[in-house]
PDB file of C-alpha atoms and ligand atoms in Angstrom:
ATOM      1  CA  MET A 150       5.122 -21.162  -8.317  1.00 50.00           C
ATOM      2  CA  SER A 151       6.307 -23.552  -5.659  1.00 49.00           C
ATOM      3  CA  PRO A 152       6.271 -22.097  -2.165  1.00 53.00           C
ATOM      4  CA  THR A 153       9.983 -22.505  -1.638  1.00 52.00           C
ATOM      5  CA  ASN A 154      12.795 -22.356  -4.111  1.00 49.00           C
ATOM      6  CA  THR A 155      16.431 -21.858  -3.301  1.00 47.00           C
ATOM      7  CA  SER A 156      17.935 -21.091  -6.708  1.00 53.00           C
ATOM      8  CA  PRO A 157      19.893 -17.824  -6.726  1.00 55.00           C
ATOM      9  CA  SER A 158      17.598 -16.035  -9.143  1.00 71.00           C
ATOM     10  CA  GLN A 159      14.540 -17.215  -7.276  1.00 78.00           C
ATOM     11  CA  PRO A 160      14.701 -16.239  -3.607  1.00 83.00           C
ATOM     12  CA  ALA A 161      13.230 -18.679  -1.107  1.00 93.00           C
ATOM     13  CA  MET A 162       9.769 -17.614  -0.109  1.00 95.00           C
ATOM     14  CA  THR A 163       6.835 -18.931   1.859  1.00 96.00           C
ATOM     15  CA  VAL A 164       3.190 -17.965   1.790  1.00 97.00           C
ATOM     16  CA  LEU A 165       2.394 -15.490   4.540  1.00 98.00           C
ATOM     17  CA  TYR A 166      -1.105 -14.313   3.566  1.00 98.00           C
ATOM     18  CA  PRO A 167      -2.951 -16.739   1.286  1.00 98.00           C
ATOM     19  CA  ARG A 168      -5.431 -15.284  -1.208  1.00 98.00           C
ATOM     20  CA  ALA A 169      -8.453 -16.424   0.817  1.00 98.00           C
ATOM     21  CA  GLU A 170      -7.195 -14.551   3.873  1.00 98.00           C
ATOM     22  CA  ILE A 171      -6.527 -11.460   1.784  1.00 98.00           C
ATOM     23  CA  ALA A 172     -10.061 -11.621   0.402  1.00 98.00           C
ATOM     24  CA  ALA A 173     -11.534 -12.021   3.888  1.00 98.00           C
ATOM     25  CA  ARG A 174      -9.591  -9.039   5.240  1.00 98.00           C
ATOM     26  CA  ILE A 175     -10.652  -6.907   2.289  1.00 98.00           C
ATOM     27  CA  GLU A 176     -14.279  -7.841   2.897  1.00 98.00           C
ATOM     28  CA  ALA A 177     -13.933  -6.744   6.546  1.00 98.00           C
ATOM     29  CA  LEU A 178     -12.219  -3.493   5.540  1.00 98.00           C
ATOM     30  CA  ALA A 179     -14.961  -2.782   3.021  1.00 98.00           C
ATOM     31  CA  GLN A 180     -17.641  -3.292   5.647  1.00 98.00           C
ATOM     32  CA  ALA A 181     -15.895  -0.843   7.986  1.00 98.00           C
ATOM     33  CA  ILE A 182     -15.495   1.707   5.187  1.00 98.00           C
ATOM     34  CA  ASP A 183     -19.140   1.330   4.150  1.00 98.00           C
ATOM     35  CA  ARG A 184     -20.210   1.964   7.753  1.00 98.00           C
ATOM     36  CA  ASP A 185     -17.954   4.979   8.228  1.00 98.00           C
ATOM     37  CA  TYR A 186     -18.820   6.720   4.964  1.00 98.00           C
ATOM     38  CA  VAL A 187     -22.512   5.941   4.785  1.00 97.00           C
ATOM     39  CA  GLY A 188     -24.337   8.634   2.812  1.00 96.00           C
ATOM     40  CA  ARG A 189     -21.098  10.045   1.368  1.00 97.00           C
ATOM     41  CA  GLU A 190     -19.125   9.678  -1.808  1.00 96.00           C
ATOM     42  CA  LEU A 191     -15.533   8.573  -1.652  1.00 98.00           C
ATOM     43  CA  LEU A 192     -12.463   9.234  -3.720  1.00 98.00           C
ATOM     44  CA  LEU A 193     -10.114   6.268  -3.528  1.00 98.00           C
ATOM     45  CA  VAL A 194      -6.515   7.296  -4.191  1.00 98.00           C
ATOM     46  CA  GLY A 195      -4.259   4.362  -5.016  1.00 98.00           C
ATOM     47  CA  ILE A 196      -0.507   4.718  -4.644  1.00 97.00           C
ATOM     48  CA  LEU A 197       1.129   3.146  -7.671  1.00 96.00           C
ATOM     49  CA  LYS A 198       2.305   0.669  -8.346  1.00 95.00           C
ATOM     50  CA  GLY A 199       1.999  -1.592  -5.330  1.00 96.00           C
ATOM     51  CA  SER A 200      -1.668  -0.973  -4.552  1.00 98.00           C
ATOM     52  CA  PHE A 201      -3.070  -1.808  -7.985  1.00 98.00           C
ATOM     53  CA  LEU A 202      -4.523  -5.192  -7.038  1.00 98.00           C
ATOM     54  CA  PHE A 203      -5.594  -4.116  -3.568  1.00 98.00           C
ATOM     55  CA  ILE A 204      -7.507  -1.077  -4.825  1.00 98.00           C
ATOM     56  CA  ALA A 205      -9.117  -3.177  -7.556  1.00 98.00           C
ATOM     57  CA  ASP A 206     -10.457  -5.651  -5.002  1.00 98.00           C
ATOM     58  CA  LEU A 207     -11.315  -3.030  -2.392  1.00 98.00           C
ATOM     59  CA  ALA A 208     -13.232  -0.925  -4.916  1.00 98.00           C
ATOM     60  CA  ARG A 209     -15.323  -3.959  -5.811  1.00 98.00           C
ATOM     61  CA  ALA A 210     -15.946  -4.875  -2.172  1.00 98.00           C
ATOM     62  CA  ILE A 211     -17.262  -1.507  -0.965  1.00 98.00           C
ATOM     63  CA  SER A 212     -20.861  -0.555  -1.654  1.00 97.00           C
ATOM     64  CA  ILE A 213     -20.749   3.220  -1.345  1.00 96.00           C
ATOM     65  CA  PRO A 214     -20.112   5.186  -4.538  1.00 96.00           C
ATOM     66  CA  ALA A 215     -16.414   5.769  -5.124  1.00 97.00           C
ATOM     67  CA  ALA A 216     -14.326   7.503  -7.747  1.00 98.00           C
ATOM     68  CA  ILE A 217     -10.780   6.247  -8.276  1.00 98.00           C
ATOM     69  CA  ASP A 218      -7.557   8.102  -8.955  1.00 98.00           C
ATOM     70  CA  PHE A 219      -3.863   7.289  -8.623  1.00 98.00           C
ATOM     71  CA  VAL A 220      -0.615   8.888  -7.583  1.00 97.00           C
ATOM     72  CA  ARG A 221       2.882   7.656  -8.118  1.00 96.00           C
ATOM     73  CA  ILE A 222       5.509   8.451  -5.527  1.00 92.00           C
ATOM     74  CA  ALA A 223       9.278   8.222  -5.659  1.00 86.00           C
ATOM     75  CA  SER A 224      11.079   7.946  -2.350  1.00 79.00           C
ATOM     76  CA  TYR A 225      14.810   8.140  -2.032  1.00 72.00           C
ATOM     77  CA  GLY A 226      17.121   6.721   0.560  1.00 65.00           C
ATOM     78  CA  SER A 227      19.628   4.004   1.209  1.00 59.00           C
ATOM     79  CA  GLU A 228      18.822   0.517   0.109  1.00 55.00           C
ATOM     80  CA  THR A 229      17.545  -0.521   3.514  1.00 55.00           C
ATOM     81  CA  GLN A 230      15.893   2.636   4.712  1.00 62.00           C
ATOM     82  CA  SER A 231      13.751   5.140   2.948  1.00 68.00           C
ATOM     83  CA  SER A 232      14.414   8.790   3.659  1.00 68.00           C
ATOM     84  CA  GLY A 233      12.031  11.636   4.163  1.00 71.00           C
ATOM     85  CA  ILE A 234      12.710  12.757   0.599  1.00 81.00           C
ATOM     86  CA  VAL A 235       9.572  11.944  -1.299  1.00 85.00           C
ATOM     87  CA  GLU A 236       8.514  13.240  -4.683  1.00 88.00           C
ATOM     88  CA  ILE A 237       5.188  12.969  -6.507  1.00 91.00           C
ATOM     89  CA  ARG A 238       5.970  11.538  -9.941  1.00 93.00           C
ATOM     90  CA  LYS A 239       2.403  11.323 -11.108  1.00 96.00           C
ATOM     91  CA  ASP A 240      -0.124  13.562  -9.453  1.00 96.00           C
ATOM     92  CA  LEU A 241      -3.860  13.103  -9.047  1.00 97.00           C
ATOM     93  CA  GLU A 242      -5.946  13.994 -12.047  1.00 96.00           C
ATOM     94  CA  MET A 243      -8.962  15.051  -9.990  1.00 93.00           C
ATOM     95  CA  PRO A 244      -9.331  18.004  -7.644  1.00 96.00           C
ATOM     96  CA  ILE A 245      -9.909  16.846  -4.074  1.00 98.00           C
ATOM     97  CA  ARG A 246     -11.088  20.039  -2.412  1.00 98.00           C
ATOM     98  CA  GLY A 247     -14.202  19.276  -0.369  1.00 98.00           C
ATOM     99  CA  ARG A 248     -14.074  15.550  -1.143  1.00 98.00           C
ATOM    100  CA  HIS A 249     -13.727  12.549   1.138  1.00 98.00           C
ATOM    101  CA  VAL A 250     -10.372  11.056   0.195  1.00 98.00           C
ATOM    102  CA  LEU A 251      -9.214   7.587   1.183  1.00 98.00           C
ATOM    103  CA  ILE A 252      -5.599   6.788   0.336  1.00 98.00           C
ATOM    104  CA  VAL A 253      -5.135   3.126  -0.571  1.00 98.00           C
ATOM    105  CA  GLU A 254      -1.600   1.908   0.071  1.00 98.00           C
ATOM    106  CA  ASP A 255      -0.030  -1.520  -0.244  1.00 97.00           C
ATOM    107  CA  ILE A 256       2.270  -1.340   2.767  1.00 96.00           C
ATOM    108  CA  VAL A 257       3.308   1.332   5.231  1.00 95.00           C
ATOM    109  CA  ASP A 258       6.860   0.824   6.431  1.00 93.00           C
ATOM    110  CA  SER A 259       8.780   3.875   7.677  1.00 92.00           C
ATOM    111  CA  GLY A 260       5.686   5.966   6.967  1.00 93.00           C
ATOM    112  CA  TYR A 261       7.651   8.627   5.062  1.00 92.00           C
ATOM    113  CA  THR A 262       5.781   8.040   1.812  1.00 91.00           C
ATOM    114  CA  LEU A 263       2.431   8.351   3.509  1.00 94.00           C
ATOM    115  CA  GLU A 264       3.366  11.340   5.627  1.00 93.00           C
ATOM    116  CA  ALA A 265       4.649  13.295   2.633  1.00 91.00           C
ATOM    117  CA  LEU A 266       1.611  12.429   0.538  1.00 94.00           C
ATOM    118  CA  CYS A 267      -0.843  13.298   3.313  1.00 95.00           C
ATOM    119  CA  ASN A 268       0.862  16.632   3.946  1.00 93.00           C
ATOM    120  CA  ARG A 269       0.604  17.519   0.290  1.00 94.00           C
ATOM    121  CA  LEU A 270      -2.982  16.424  -0.121  1.00 96.00           C
ATOM    122  CA  LEU A 271      -4.089  18.246   3.027  1.00 97.00           C
ATOM    123  CA  LEU A 272      -2.952  21.521   1.436  1.00 97.00           C
ATOM    124  CA  ARG A 273      -5.695  20.965  -1.155  1.00 97.00           C
ATOM    125  CA  GLU A 274      -8.329  20.975   1.584  1.00 98.00           C
ATOM    126  CA  PRO A 275     -10.216  17.706   1.180  1.00 98.00           C
ATOM    127  CA  ALA A 276     -13.341  17.306   3.330  1.00 98.00           C
ATOM    128  CA  SER A 277     -11.574  14.372   4.983  1.00 98.00           C
ATOM    129  CA  LEU A 278      -8.420  12.346   4.448  1.00 98.00           C
ATOM    130  CA  ARG A 279      -7.934   8.818   5.704  1.00 98.00           C
ATOM    131  CA  VAL A 280      -5.585   5.960   4.922  1.00 98.00           C
ATOM    132  CA  CYS A 281      -6.255   2.305   4.214  1.00 98.00           C
ATOM    133  CA  THR A 282      -3.256   0.005   3.972  1.00 98.00           C
ATOM    134  CA  LEU A 283      -3.224  -3.683   3.215  1.00 98.00           C
ATOM    135  CA  VAL A 284      -0.169  -4.217   5.424  1.00 98.00           C
ATOM    136  CA  ASP A 285       1.029  -2.121   8.331  1.00 97.00           C
ATOM    137  CA  LYS A 286       4.694  -2.931   8.948  1.00 95.00           C
ATOM    138  CA  ARG A 287       5.630  -1.589  12.329  1.00 90.00           C
ATOM    139  CA  ALA A 288       9.285  -2.255  13.132  1.00 89.00           C
ATOM    140  CA  GLN A 289      10.804   0.546  11.054  1.00 87.00           C
ATOM    141  CA  ARG A 290       8.104   3.180  11.545  1.00 89.00           C
ATOM    142  CA  ALA A 291       9.807   6.562  11.740  1.00 90.00           C
ATOM    143  CA  THR A 292       6.826   8.897  11.536  1.00 90.00           C
ATOM    144  CA  GLU A 293       3.546   9.549  13.259  1.00 87.00           C
ATOM    145  CA  ALA A 294       1.699   8.664  10.046  1.00 82.00           C
ATOM    146  CA  ALA A 295      -1.791   7.612  11.079  1.00 87.00           C
ATOM    147  CA  VAL A 296      -3.363   4.612   9.386  1.00 96.00           C
ATOM    148  CA  ASP A 297      -7.130   4.299   9.703  1.00 98.00           C
ATOM    149  CA  TYR A 298      -7.816   0.910   8.100  1.00 98.00           C
ATOM    150  CA  VAL A 299      -5.331  -1.961   8.302  1.00 98.00           C
ATOM    151  CA  GLY A 300      -5.579  -5.314   6.556  1.00 98.00           C
ATOM    152  CA  PHE A 301      -2.651  -7.073   8.203  1.00 98.00           C
ATOM    153  CA  THR A 302      -0.098  -6.069  10.798  1.00 97.00           C
ATOM    154  CA  LEU A 303       3.461  -7.283  10.307  1.00 96.00           C
ATOM    155  CA  ASP A 304       6.373  -6.579  12.581  1.00 93.00           C
ATOM    156  CA  SER A 305       9.173  -6.903  10.049  1.00 90.00           C
ATOM    157  CA  GLY A 306      10.244  -8.907   7.005  1.00 94.00           C
ATOM    158  CA  PHE A 307      10.089  -8.278   3.275  1.00 95.00           C
ATOM    159  CA  ILE A 308       6.974  -9.436   1.476  1.00 97.00           C
ATOM    160  CA  VAL A 309       6.036  -9.817  -2.191  1.00 97.00           C
ATOM    161  CA  GLY A 310       3.025 -10.722  -4.275  1.00 98.00           C
ATOM    162  CA  TYR A 311      -0.478  -9.294  -4.682  1.00 98.00           C
ATOM    163  CA  GLY A 312       0.979  -6.066  -6.074  1.00 98.00           C
ATOM    164  CA  LEU A 313       4.106  -5.964  -3.910  1.00 97.00           C
ATOM    165  CA  ASP A 314       7.422  -6.340  -5.669  1.00 95.00           C
ATOM    166  CA  PHE A 315      11.036  -7.111  -5.063  1.00 94.00           C
ATOM    167  CA  ASP A 316      12.926  -5.281  -7.799  1.00 92.00           C
ATOM    168  CA  GLU A 317       9.737  -5.269  -9.938  1.00 94.00           C
ATOM    169  CA  ARG A 318       9.264  -9.022  -9.638  1.00 95.00           C
ATOM    170  CA  PHE A 319       6.381 -11.004  -8.122  1.00 96.00           C
ATOM    171  CA  ARG A 320       3.677  -8.300  -8.329  1.00 97.00           C
ATOM    172  CA  GLY A 321       1.299 -10.645 -10.128  1.00 98.00           C
ATOM    173  CA  LEU A 322       1.313 -13.457  -7.569  1.00 98.00           C
ATOM    174  CA  PRO A 323      -2.170 -13.946  -6.076  1.00 98.00           C
ATOM    175  CA  ASP A 324      -0.848 -14.692  -2.548  1.00 98.00           C
ATOM    176  CA  ILE A 325       1.561 -12.693  -0.379  1.00 98.00           C
ATOM    177  CA  TYR A 326       4.909 -14.320   0.357  1.00 98.00           C
ATOM    178  CA  LEU A 327       7.616 -13.635   2.887  1.00 97.00           C
ATOM    179  CA  LEU A 328      11.094 -13.596   1.361  1.00 94.00           C
ATOM    180  CA  GLN A 329      13.290 -15.914   3.382  1.00 87.00           C
ATOM    181  CA  THR A 330      16.712 -14.524   2.541  1.00 69.00           C
ATOM    182  CA  GLY A 331      18.374 -11.351   3.767  1.00 56.00           C
ATOM    183  CA  THR A 332      16.798  -9.636   0.801  1.00 45.00           C
ATOM    184  CA  ARG A 333      15.630  -6.617   2.773  1.00 47.00           C
ATOM    185  CA  THR A 334      19.156  -5.235   2.493  1.00 45.00           C
ATOM    186  CA  GLN A 335      19.088  -5.639  -1.293  1.00 44.00           C
ATOM    187  CA  SER A 336      15.658  -4.249  -1.809  1.00 46.00           C
ATOM    188  CA  PRO A 337      15.531  -0.961  -3.646  1.00 44.00           C
ATOM    189  CA  LYS A 338      12.835   1.237  -2.190  1.00 50.00           C
ATOM    190  CA  GLY A 339      13.181   3.977  -4.737  1.00 47.00           C
ATOM    191  CA  GLY A 340      10.016   4.582  -6.636  1.00 49.00           C
ATOM    192  CA  GLY A 341       8.993   0.981  -7.098  1.00 54.00           C
ATOM    193  CA  GLY A 342       5.725   1.648  -5.303  1.00 72.00           C
TER     194      GLY A 342
HETATM  195  P1  IMP B 403       7.757   3.828   3.528  1.00 95.84           P
HETATM  196  O1  IMP B 403       7.873   5.193   2.935  1.00 95.84           O
HETATM  197  O2  IMP B 403       9.029   3.403   4.223  1.00 95.84           O
HETATM  198  O3  IMP B 403       6.559   3.660   4.426  1.00 95.84           O
HETATM  199  O4  IMP B 403       7.672   2.834   2.314  1.00 95.84           O
HETATM  200  C1  IMP B 403       6.509   2.306   1.861  1.00 95.84           C
HETATM  201  C2  IMP B 403       6.736   1.722   0.483  1.00 95.84           C
HETATM  202  O5  IMP B 403       7.914   0.889   0.456  1.00 95.84           O
HETATM  203  C3  IMP B 403       5.581   0.825   0.129  1.00 95.84           C
HETATM  204  O6  IMP B 403       4.602   1.545  -0.574  1.00 95.84           O
HETATM  205  C4  IMP B 403       6.244  -0.221  -0.728  1.00 95.84           C
HETATM  206  O7  IMP B 403       6.274   0.222  -2.076  1.00 95.84           O
HETATM  207  C5  IMP B 403       7.661  -0.316  -0.222  1.00 95.84           C
HETATM  208  N1  IMP B 403       7.823  -1.452   0.710  1.00 95.84           N
HETATM  209  C6  IMP B 403       8.031  -1.382   2.039  1.00 95.84           C
HETATM  210  N2  IMP B 403       8.111  -2.608   2.581  1.00 95.84           N
HETATM  211  C7  IMP B 403       7.939  -3.478   1.554  1.00 95.84           C
HETATM  212  C8  IMP B 403       7.880  -4.920   1.473  1.00 95.84           C
HETATM  213  O8  IMP B 403       8.013  -5.670   2.458  1.00 95.84           O
HETATM  214  N3  IMP B 403       7.670  -5.437   0.219  1.00 95.84           N
HETATM  215  C9  IMP B 403       7.514  -4.669  -0.893  1.00 95.84           C
HETATM  216  N4  IMP B 403       7.541  -3.326  -0.855  1.00 95.84           N
HETATM  217  C10 IMP B 403       7.754  -2.737   0.354  1.00 95.84           C
HETATM  218 MG1   MG B 404       4.178   1.495  -2.509  1.00 95.84          MG
END
C-alpha cells in the first residue's frame, strides 16, 4: 500500500511506527518482561482482536515459559468515546488463580476496557496481574488504569495496522499508520478490539 492515498474509500495515512521500530520495541519489552518474571511462568492474555499480531511477536521474543489465552471484550459508547460499559464476549479458557497474568493489549485509550477487564480478573485471584500495551494513548485517558509495559506513547490520533483496525480494515498491515482525516469521529469503538 502506498503511504498516502486520498480516495474516499481509502483514507489518507502515513507511517507512524515502521515494522523495524515495532520489532525493536518488542525486543526491549521482552527483555524487561524476562527480567521481571525470571524463575516464574507467565500466562499471556491477549485481548482480541487487536492484539493478535503483537502477542504473536511478543510471545516469540520472551524467553521465560508462557502459556497463552485470549479474551474478547465489547465496549459500548458513542462513536468518539468509549463508555465504562464493558462486556466480556469471550472469556478465558484457563483458570488464573495463583498464576502470573500479563494482559497484552494493542492500545489503551480511555482505559475503560482495561479497567473493567482487570477488575474482573482480579476477582479470580491471580498471583499477579500486569498489563503490557503496544501503544499507550494518553489524551483521552479517563481511568486510573495502570500500564506496566508500554511499547509506544501517543498523545492522540487514530492509528491502524499491525492488528489495529478502522472498521475492521487494515489489521494485516505490517506497519502502524496514522489516519490523516477526521476519522476518529467515525471510528466505531464497539467490540472491534
Ligand atoms: P479504551 O477502552 O478507550 O481504552 O479502548 C481501547 C480499545 O479501543 C483498543 O483496544 C482498541 O481496540 C480501540 N482503539 C482505541 N484507539 C484506537 C486507535 O487509534 N486505533 C484502533 N483502535 C483503537
Ligand atoms: Mg482492542
